[in-house]
Coordinates of C-alpha atoms in Angstrom, one line a residue:
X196 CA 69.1 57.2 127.7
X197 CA 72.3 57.2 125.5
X198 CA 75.2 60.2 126.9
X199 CA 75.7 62.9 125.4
X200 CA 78.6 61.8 122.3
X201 CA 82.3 63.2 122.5
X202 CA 82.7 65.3 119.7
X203 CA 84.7 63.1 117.2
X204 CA 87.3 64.4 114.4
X205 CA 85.3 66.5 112.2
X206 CA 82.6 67.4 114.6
X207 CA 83.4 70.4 116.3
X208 CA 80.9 73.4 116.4
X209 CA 81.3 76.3 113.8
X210 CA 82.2 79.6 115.4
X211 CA 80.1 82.3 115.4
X212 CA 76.8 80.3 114.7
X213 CA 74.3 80.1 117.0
X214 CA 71.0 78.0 116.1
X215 CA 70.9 74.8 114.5
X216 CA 68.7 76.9 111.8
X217 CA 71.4 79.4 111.4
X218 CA 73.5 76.1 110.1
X219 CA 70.9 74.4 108.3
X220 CA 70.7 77.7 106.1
X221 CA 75.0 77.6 105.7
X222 CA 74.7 73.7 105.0
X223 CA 72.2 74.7 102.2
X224 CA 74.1 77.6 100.7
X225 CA 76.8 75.3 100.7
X226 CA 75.6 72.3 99.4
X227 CA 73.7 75.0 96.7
X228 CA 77.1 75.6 94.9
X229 CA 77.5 72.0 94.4
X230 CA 75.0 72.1 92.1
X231 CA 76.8 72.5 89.0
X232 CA 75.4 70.5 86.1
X233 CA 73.8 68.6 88.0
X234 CA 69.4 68.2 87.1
X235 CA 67.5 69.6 89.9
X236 CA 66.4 65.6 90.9
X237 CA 69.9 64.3 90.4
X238 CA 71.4 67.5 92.9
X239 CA 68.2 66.2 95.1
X240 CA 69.6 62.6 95.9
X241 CA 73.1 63.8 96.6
X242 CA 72.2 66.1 99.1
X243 CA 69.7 63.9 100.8
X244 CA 71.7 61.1 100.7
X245 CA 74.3 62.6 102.2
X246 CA 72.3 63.5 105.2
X247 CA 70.9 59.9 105.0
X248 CA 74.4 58.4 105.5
X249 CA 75.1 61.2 108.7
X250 CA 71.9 59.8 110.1
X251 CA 72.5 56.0 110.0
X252 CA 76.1 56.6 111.1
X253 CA 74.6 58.9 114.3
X254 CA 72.1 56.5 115.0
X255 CA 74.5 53.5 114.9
X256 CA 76.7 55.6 117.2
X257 CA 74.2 56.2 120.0
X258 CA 73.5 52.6 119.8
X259 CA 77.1 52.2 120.4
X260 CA 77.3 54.1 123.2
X261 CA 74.4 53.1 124.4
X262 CA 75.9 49.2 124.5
X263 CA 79.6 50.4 125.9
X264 CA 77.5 52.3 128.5
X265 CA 76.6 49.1 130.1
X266 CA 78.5 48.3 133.4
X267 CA 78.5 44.2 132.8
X268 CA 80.1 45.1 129.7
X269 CA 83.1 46.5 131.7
X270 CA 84.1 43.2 133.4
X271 CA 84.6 41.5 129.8
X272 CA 88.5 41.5 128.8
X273 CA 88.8 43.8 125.7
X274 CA 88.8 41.6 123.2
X275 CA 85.3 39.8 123.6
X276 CA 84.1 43.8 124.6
X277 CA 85.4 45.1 121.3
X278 CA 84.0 41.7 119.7
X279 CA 80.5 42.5 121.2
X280 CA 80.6 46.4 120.4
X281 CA 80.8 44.4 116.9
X282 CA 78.0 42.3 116.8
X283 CA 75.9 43.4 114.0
X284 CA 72.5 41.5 116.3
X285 CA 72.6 44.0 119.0
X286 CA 72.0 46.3 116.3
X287 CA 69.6 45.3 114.2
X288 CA 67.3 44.0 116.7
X289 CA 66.7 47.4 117.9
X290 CA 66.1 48.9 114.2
X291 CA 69.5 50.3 113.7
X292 CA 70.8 50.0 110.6
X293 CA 74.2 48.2 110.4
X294 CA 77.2 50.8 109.9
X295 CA 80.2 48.6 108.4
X296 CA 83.6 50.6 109.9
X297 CA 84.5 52.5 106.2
X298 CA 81.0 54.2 106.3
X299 CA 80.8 55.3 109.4
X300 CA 80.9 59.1 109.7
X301 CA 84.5 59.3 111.9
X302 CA 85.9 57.5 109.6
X303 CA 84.7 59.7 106.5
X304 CA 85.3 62.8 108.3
X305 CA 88.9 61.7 109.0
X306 CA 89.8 60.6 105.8
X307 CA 88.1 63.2 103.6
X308 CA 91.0 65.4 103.2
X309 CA 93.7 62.9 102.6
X310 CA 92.1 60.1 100.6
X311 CA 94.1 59.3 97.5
X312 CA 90.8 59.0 95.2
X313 CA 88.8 61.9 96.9
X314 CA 85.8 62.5 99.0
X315 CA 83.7 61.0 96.8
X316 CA 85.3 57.8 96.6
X317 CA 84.6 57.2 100.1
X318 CA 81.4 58.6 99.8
X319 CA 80.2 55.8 96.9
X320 CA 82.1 53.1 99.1
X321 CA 80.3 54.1 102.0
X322 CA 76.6 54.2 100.4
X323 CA 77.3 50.9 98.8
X324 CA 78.5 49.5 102.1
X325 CA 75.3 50.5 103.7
X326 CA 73.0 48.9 101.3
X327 CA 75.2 45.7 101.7
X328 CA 74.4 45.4 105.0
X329 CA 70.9 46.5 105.2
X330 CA 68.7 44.6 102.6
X331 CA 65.7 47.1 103.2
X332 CA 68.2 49.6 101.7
X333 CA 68.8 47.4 98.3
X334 CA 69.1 49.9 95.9
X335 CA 67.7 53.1 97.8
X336 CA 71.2 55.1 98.4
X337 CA 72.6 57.4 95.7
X338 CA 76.4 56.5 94.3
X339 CA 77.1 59.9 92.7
X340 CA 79.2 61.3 94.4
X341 CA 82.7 60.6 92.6
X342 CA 81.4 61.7 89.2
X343 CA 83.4 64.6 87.0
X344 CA 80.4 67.1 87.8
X345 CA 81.0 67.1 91.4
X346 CA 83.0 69.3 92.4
X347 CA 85.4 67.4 95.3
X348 CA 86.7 70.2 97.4
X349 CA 83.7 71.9 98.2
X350 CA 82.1 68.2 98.7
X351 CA 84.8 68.2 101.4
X352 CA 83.7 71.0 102.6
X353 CA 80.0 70.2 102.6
X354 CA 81.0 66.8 104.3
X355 CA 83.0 69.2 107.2
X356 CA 79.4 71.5 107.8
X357 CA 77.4 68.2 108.3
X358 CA 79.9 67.5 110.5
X359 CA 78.9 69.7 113.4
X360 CA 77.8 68.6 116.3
X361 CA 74.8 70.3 115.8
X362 CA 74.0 67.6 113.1
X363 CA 75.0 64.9 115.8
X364 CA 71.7 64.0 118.0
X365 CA 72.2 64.4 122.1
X366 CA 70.7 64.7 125.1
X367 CA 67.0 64.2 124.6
X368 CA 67.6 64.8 121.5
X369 CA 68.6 61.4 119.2
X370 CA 69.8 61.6 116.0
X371 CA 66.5 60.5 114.7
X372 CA 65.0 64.0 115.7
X373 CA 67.8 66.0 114.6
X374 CA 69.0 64.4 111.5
X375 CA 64.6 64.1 110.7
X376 CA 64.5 67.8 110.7
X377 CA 67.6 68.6 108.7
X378 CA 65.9 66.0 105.9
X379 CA 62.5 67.5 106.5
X380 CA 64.0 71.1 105.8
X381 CA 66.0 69.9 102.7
X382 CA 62.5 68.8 101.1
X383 CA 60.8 71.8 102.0
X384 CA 63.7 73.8 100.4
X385 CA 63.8 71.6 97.6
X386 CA 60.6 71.8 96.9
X387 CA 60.6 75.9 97.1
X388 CA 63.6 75.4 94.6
X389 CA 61.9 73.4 92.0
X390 CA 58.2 75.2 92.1
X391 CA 55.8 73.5 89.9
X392 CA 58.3 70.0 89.2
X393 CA 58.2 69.7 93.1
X394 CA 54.6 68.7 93.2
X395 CA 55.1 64.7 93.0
X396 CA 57.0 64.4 95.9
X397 CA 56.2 67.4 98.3
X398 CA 53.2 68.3 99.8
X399 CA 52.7 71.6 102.0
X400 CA 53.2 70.6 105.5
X401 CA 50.1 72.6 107.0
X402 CA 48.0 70.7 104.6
X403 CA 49.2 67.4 105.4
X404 CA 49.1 68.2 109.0
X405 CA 45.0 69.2 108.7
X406 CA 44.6 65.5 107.0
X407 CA 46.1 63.9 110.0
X408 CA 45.0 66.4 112.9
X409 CA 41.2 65.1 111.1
X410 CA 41.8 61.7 110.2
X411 CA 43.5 60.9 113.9
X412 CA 45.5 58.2 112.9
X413 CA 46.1 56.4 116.5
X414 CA 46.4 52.9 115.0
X415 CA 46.0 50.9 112.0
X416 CA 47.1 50.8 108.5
X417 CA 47.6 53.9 106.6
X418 CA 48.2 54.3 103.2
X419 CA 49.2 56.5 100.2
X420 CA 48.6 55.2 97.0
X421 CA 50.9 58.2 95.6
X422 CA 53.1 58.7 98.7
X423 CA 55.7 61.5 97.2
X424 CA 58.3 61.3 99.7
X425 CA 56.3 59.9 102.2
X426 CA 55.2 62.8 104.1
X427 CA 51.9 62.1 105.3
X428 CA 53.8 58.8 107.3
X429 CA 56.1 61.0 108.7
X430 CA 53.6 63.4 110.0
X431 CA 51.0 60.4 111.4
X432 CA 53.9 59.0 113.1
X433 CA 54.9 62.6 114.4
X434 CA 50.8 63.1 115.3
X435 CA 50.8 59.2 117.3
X436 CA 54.0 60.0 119.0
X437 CA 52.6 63.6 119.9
X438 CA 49.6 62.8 121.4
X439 CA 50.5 59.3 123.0
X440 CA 54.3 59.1 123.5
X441 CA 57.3 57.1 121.8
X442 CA 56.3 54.4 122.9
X443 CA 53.8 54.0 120.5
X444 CA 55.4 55.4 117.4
X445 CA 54.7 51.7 116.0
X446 CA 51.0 51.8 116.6
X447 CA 50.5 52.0 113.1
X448 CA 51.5 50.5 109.8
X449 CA 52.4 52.8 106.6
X450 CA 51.9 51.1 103.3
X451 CA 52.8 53.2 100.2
X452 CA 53.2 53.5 96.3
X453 CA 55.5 55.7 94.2
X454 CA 55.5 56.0 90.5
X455 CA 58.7 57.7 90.0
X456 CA 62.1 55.8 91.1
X457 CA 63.9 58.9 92.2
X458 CA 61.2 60.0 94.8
X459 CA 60.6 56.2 96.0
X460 CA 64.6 56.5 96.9
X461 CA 63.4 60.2 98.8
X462 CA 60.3 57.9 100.4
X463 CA 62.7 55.1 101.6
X464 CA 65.4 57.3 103.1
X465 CA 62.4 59.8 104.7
X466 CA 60.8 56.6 106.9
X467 CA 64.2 55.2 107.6
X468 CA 65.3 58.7 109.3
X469 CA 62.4 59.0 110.8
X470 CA 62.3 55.5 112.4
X471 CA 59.5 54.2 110.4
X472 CA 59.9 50.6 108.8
X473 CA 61.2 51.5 104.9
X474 CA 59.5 48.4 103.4
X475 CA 56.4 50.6 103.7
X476 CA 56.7 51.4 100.5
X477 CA 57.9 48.5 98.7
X478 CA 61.0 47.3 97.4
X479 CA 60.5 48.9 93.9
X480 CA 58.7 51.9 92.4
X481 CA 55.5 51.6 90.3
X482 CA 52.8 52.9 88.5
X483 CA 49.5 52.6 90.7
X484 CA 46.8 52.6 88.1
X485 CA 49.2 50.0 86.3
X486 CA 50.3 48.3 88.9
X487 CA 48.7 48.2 92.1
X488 CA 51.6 46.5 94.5
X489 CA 49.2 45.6 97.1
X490 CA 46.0 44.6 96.0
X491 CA 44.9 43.1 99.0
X492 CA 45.8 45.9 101.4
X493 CA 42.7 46.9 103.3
X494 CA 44.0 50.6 105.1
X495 CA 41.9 52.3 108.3
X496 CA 43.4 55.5 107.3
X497 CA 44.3 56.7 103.3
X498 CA 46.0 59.9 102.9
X499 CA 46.8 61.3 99.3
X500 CA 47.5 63.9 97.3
X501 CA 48.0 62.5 93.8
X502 CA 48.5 64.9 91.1
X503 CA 45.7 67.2 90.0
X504 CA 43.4 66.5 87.1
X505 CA 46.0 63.8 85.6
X506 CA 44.9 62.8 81.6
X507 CA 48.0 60.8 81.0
X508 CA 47.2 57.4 83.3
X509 CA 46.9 54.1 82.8
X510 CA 43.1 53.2 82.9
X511 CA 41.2 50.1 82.4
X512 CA 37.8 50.6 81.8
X513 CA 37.1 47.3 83.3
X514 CA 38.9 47.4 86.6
X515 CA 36.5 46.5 89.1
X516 CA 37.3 49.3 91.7
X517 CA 34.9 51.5 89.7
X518 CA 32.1 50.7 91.4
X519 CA 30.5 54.2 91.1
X520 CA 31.1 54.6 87.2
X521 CA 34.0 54.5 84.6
X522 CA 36.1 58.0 84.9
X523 CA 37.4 59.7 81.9
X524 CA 40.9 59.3 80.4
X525 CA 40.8 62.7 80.7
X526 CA 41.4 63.4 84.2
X527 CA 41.9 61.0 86.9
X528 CA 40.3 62.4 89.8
X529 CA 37.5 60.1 90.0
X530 CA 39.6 57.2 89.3
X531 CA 41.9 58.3 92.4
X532 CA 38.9 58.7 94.6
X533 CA 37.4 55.3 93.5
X534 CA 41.0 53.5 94.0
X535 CA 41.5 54.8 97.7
X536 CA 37.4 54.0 98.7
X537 CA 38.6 50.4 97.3
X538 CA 41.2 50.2 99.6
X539 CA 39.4 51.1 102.9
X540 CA 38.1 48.6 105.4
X541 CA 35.1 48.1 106.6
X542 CA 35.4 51.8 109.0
X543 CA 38.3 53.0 107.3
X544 CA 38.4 57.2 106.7
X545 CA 40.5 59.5 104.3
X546 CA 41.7 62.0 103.3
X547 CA 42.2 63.3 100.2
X548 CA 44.0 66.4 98.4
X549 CA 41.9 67.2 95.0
X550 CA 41.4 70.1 92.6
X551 CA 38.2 72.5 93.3
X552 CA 37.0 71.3 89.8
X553 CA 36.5 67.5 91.2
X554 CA 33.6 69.2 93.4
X555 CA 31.5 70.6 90.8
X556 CA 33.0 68.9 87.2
X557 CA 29.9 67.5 85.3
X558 CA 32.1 66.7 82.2
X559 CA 32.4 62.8 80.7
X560 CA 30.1 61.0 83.6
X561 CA 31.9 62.5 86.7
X562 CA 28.8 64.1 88.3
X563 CA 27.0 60.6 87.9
X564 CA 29.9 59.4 89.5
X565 CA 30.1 62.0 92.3
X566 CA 26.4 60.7 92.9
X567 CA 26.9 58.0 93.2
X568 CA 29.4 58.4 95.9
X569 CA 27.7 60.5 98.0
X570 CA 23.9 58.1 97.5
X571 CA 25.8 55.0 98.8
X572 CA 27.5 57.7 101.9
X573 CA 30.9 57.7 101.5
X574 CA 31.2 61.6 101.8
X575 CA 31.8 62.9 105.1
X576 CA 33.5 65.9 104.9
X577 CA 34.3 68.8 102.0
X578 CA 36.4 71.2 102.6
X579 CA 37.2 74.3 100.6
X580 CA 41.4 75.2 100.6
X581 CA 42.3 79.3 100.5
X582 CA 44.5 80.1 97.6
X583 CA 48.1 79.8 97.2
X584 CA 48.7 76.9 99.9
X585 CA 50.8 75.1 97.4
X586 CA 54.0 76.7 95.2
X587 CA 53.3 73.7 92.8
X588 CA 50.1 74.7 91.4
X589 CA 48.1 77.9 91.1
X590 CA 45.1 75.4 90.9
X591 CA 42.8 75.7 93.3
X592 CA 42.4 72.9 95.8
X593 CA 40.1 71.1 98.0
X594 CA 39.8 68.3 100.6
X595 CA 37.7 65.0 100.4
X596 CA 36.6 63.4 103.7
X597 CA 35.5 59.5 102.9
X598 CA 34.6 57.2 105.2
X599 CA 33.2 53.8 104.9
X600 CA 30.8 53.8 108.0
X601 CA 29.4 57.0 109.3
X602 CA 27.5 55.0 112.2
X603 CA 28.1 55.4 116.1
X604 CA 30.4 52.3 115.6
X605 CA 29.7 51.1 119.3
X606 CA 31.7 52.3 121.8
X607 CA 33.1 54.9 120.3
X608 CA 29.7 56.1 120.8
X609 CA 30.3 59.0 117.7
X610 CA 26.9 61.1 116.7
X611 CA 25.3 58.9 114.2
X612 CA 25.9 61.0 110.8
X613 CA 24.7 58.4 108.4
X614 CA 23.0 60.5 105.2
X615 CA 24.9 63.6 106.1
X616 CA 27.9 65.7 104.5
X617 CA 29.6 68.4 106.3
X618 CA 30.6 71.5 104.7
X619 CA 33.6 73.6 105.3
X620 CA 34.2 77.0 103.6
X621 CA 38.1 77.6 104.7
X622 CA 39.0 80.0 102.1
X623 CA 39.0 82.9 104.4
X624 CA 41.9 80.7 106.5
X625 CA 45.4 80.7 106.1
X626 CA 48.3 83.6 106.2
X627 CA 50.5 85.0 103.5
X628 CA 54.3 84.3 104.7
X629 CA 55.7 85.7 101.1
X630 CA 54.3 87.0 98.2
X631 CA 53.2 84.6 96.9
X632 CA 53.0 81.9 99.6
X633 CA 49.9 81.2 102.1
X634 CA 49.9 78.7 105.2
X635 CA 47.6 77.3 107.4
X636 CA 48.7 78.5 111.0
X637 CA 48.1 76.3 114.0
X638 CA 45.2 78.3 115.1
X639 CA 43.3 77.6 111.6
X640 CA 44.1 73.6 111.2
X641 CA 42.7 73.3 114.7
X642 CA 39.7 75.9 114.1
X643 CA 38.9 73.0 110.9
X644 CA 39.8 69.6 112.7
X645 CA 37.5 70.8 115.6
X646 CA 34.7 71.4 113.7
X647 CA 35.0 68.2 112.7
X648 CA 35.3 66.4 115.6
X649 CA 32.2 68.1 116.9
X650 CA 30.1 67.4 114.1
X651 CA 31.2 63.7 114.3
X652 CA 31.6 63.3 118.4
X653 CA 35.1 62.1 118.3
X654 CA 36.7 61.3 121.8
X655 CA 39.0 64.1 121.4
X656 CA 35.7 66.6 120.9
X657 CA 34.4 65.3 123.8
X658 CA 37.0 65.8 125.8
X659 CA 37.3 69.5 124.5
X660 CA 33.7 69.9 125.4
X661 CA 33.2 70.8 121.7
X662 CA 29.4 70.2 120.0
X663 CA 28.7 70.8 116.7
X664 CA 26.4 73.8 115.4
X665 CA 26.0 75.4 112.0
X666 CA 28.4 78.8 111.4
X667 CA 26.7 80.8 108.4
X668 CA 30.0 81.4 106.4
X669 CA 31.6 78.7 107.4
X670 CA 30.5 75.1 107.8
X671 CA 26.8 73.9 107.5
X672 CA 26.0 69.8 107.6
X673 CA 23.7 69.1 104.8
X674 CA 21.0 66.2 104.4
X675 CA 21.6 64.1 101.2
X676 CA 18.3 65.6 100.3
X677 CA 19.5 69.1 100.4
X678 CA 22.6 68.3 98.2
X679 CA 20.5 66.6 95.5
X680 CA 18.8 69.6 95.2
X681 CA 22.0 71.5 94.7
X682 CA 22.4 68.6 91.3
X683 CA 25.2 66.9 94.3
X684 CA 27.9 69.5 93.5
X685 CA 29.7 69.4 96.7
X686 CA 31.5 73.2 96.8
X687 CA 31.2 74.3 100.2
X688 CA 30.3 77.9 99.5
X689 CA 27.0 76.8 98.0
X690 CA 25.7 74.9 101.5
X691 CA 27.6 77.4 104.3
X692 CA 25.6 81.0 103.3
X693 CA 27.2 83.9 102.9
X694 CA 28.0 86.2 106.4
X695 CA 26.0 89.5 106.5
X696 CA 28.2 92.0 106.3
X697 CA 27.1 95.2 108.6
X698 CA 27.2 98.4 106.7
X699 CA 29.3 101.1 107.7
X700 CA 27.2 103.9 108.4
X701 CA 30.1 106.2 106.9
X702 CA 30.8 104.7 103.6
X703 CA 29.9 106.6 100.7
X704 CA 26.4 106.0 98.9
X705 CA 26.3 103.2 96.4
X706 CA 24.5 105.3 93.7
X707 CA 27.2 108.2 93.9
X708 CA 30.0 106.0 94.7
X709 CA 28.9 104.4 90.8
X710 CA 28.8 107.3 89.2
X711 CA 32.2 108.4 90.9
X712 CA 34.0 105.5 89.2
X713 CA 32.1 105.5 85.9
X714 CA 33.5 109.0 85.5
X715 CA 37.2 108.3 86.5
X716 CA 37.0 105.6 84.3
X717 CA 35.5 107.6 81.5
X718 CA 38.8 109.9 82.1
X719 CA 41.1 107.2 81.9
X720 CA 39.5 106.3 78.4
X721 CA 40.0 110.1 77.3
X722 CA 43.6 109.7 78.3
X723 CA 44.1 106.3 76.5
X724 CA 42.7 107.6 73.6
X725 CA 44.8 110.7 73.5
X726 CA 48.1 109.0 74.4
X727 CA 47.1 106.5 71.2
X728 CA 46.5 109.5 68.9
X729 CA 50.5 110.5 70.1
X730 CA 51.5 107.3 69.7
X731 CA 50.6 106.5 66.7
X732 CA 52.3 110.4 65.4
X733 CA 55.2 109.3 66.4
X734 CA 55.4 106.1 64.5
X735 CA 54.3 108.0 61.8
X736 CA 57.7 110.0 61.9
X737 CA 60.0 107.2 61.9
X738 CA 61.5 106.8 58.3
X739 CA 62.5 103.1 57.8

């Protein structure tokens, strides 16, 4: 374990604050007046770039440390110990990122205030020195920062808050972890800030952690064809290192795609600070439908939430992935679905993020493709979202389940759930944390990734004792022949039943409680009527 760091010039602790959340809300008021002229995506790289740069610079440090902290070390004359401290090998070979000396954070923090061409100067010197050194970073870091719309002095100033040595990682704490959250608040803040524009590179964090917490990615490939900024890799690397230890953060694989070029940058940067391999999601930026950048990939786990009911997309009526039938250029939800199925392997499971309307559309051949889906099996799992999980969209959304083999695969020894679906009505789930805002709270995601596991006999059910029944209300596992009867519209409300609701042996009569309202409403006519009639006198008064 690396020592805890000296504090180094520019790192002391700001008085009077107490919690590194106290300070991540000053460092965001702060860097919030730099926003100037700046677009909202433009303001987006500077800010996370910066953060970026501290975290390289902190991890290259502990690194450091960690090398002068060696007691053979000692016993080398100076030179060849400063030569070694040096050696860009013992750096890289551990995934740290080469820091050239004029990057580093000391080095910035000293110099900020005296620098004949200003803070940003050094800041576009440093971000180019970085990529120079680090070819997985060709092209990721922002140079903005010496522009005329930046404002230098209270850059400086933002460079001394991310300064504190509340920013710096120690004790059990490396900068990975600490520098991770700071970027993982900035996109959550970010994507508060922008509303509905945030949608292709944010999604909500309870959803994405109910994908994983289902899906279980232990090992294996897992992929995003529309991977935002990379959030469902962060959170399967959190839910591997969570359940299994550090050790095995590199138990799986992340493979990803990004259409637009300033949220592949956000991607990039979010893998790197969370120390997952970058070249994840490639080394440029693309189009999915119109080019796929790995066509051979074949994932065990897809994650996605790619942009609801999309009609401008690139389709090609004879791409083979559409197995299951041609979807509209109207909206791309089937062509999403079909895409992701193509890339699982042979027992490969997703998870996908869709609007309600994908469930029940009938509209230019997407039922016949929906049945076709679910005839060959690929539907596991539906589950119906409560309202208002995502600031982006008032839409209302759902999750698909696939999977490509629903057998006991072997030892695993899972229930066989071949020509089943299960259903899960979760719109009753979630609580409000604004006006306007819902979440899924800890209790619900594991209330819905239980009930999965039970129905499917999971290891992890087993060893919660779960089994699987049918809860009228709330999830109900359905035959294939029951859900061709139902024309194979998969909304979860039509399979789970409705809960009997006792009545209250104190509530007032239906019959009067009608009449009751027909006649306040019958008032409230009278009174419109009457304030129209005054209205409308008044109007005739005016002389114009």
């Amino acid at each position: 374990m690396p020592p805890r760091r000296r504090a180094t010039p520019g790192q002391g602790e700001l008085p009077g604050v107490s919690s590194t959340k106290e300070i991540q809300d000053i460092l965001w008021k702060a860097a919030d007046k730099l926003r100037g002229s700046m677009d909202a995506a433009q303001y987006k790289e500077f800010v996370l770039g910066l953060v970026f740069l501290k975290y390289v610079s902190d991890a290259f440090t502990e690194r450091r440390d960690e090398l002068a902290a060696d007691p053979e070390l000692a016993e080398l004359p100076e030179h060849r110990r400063a030569a070694f401290l040096e050696d860009k090998d013992e750096y890289t070979e551990k995934n740290v990122f080469w820091v050239p000396p004029a990057a580093r954070w000391d080095h910035i923090a000293a110099n900020a205030q005296s620098a004949d061409s200003g803070v940003g100067a050094l800041l576009d010197a440093a971000m180019d020195a970085v990529m120079k050194s680090n070819p997985t970073l060709t092209g990721v870091l922002p140079k903005i920062f010496n522009r005329d719309n930046v404002d230098q002095k209270r850059l400086k100033e933002l460079v001394d808050l991310i300064s504190d040595a509340r920013f710096t990682g120690h004790g059990d704490r490396p900068a990975q972890d600490v520098l991770g959250e700071v970027y993982e608040y900035f996109l959550e803040k970010f994507a508060r800030a922008e509303g509905k524009r945030a949608g292709e590179f944010y999604t909500p964090a309870s959803v994405v952690r109910l994908l994983v917490e289902v899906l279980e990615p232990y090992e294996g490939r897992v992929y995003d064809p529309c991977c935002g900024s990379g959030g469902m890799f962060v959170q399967s690397g959190k839910f591997v290192t969570n359940r299994r230890g550090r050790d095995h953060s590199h138990d799986i694989a992340v493979y990803g795609q990004e259409a637009n070029e300033r949220t592949w940058r956000l991607a990039k940067m979010n893998l790197a600070i969370h120390g997952m391999d970058p070249k994840g999601v490639g080394d440029r930026w693309a189009d999915t439908f119109a080019e796929d950048k790995l066509p051979d990939l074949r994932a065990d786990f897809v994650m996605a939430n790619p942009p609801f009911n999309m009609s401008d997309w690139a389709r090609k009526a004879d791409d083979p992935k559409w197995r299951y039938g041609v979807p509209p250029q109207s909206n791309a939800n089937y062509a999403w679905l079909q895409h992701i199925i193509s890339k699982l392997g042979d027992r490969g499971s997703a998870g996908v993020v869709l609007s309600n309307g994908s469930m029940s559309s009938k509209s230019s051949g997407e039922g016949e493709i929906r049945a076709a889906m679910v005839q060959a099996d690929l539907v596991a799992c539906m589950v119906a979202l409560p309202g208002n999980l995502f600031r982006t969209t008032a839409i209302p959304a759902c999750l698909w389940f696939l999977t490509k083999d629903k057998t006991p695969q072997g030892g695993k020894a899972l229930t066989d759930r071949r020509g089943e679906v299960l259903f899960i009505d979760a719109r009753n789930l979630g609580t409000m944390v604004d006006r306007t805002e819902r979440v899924l709270t800890d209790e619900d995601i594991v209330k819905i990734a239980d009930t999965y596991h039970a129905w499917r006999g999971t290891k992890s059910a087993k060893e919660k004792g779960l089994t699987y029944e049918n809860v009228l209300g709330f999830c109900h596992s359905a035959a294939l022949k029951e859900i061709r009867e139902h024309d194979f519209v998969l909304t979860p409300g039509r399979y789970v039943g409705a809960v009997e609701v006792e009545e209250d042996p104190d509530a007032e009569p239906v019959q009067e409680r009608i009449a009751r309202l027909t006649k306040e409403l019958f008032e409230h006519f009278e009174e419109s009527a009457r304030l129209e009639k005054v209205v409308r006198e008044q109007l005739g008064r005016i002389d114009v």
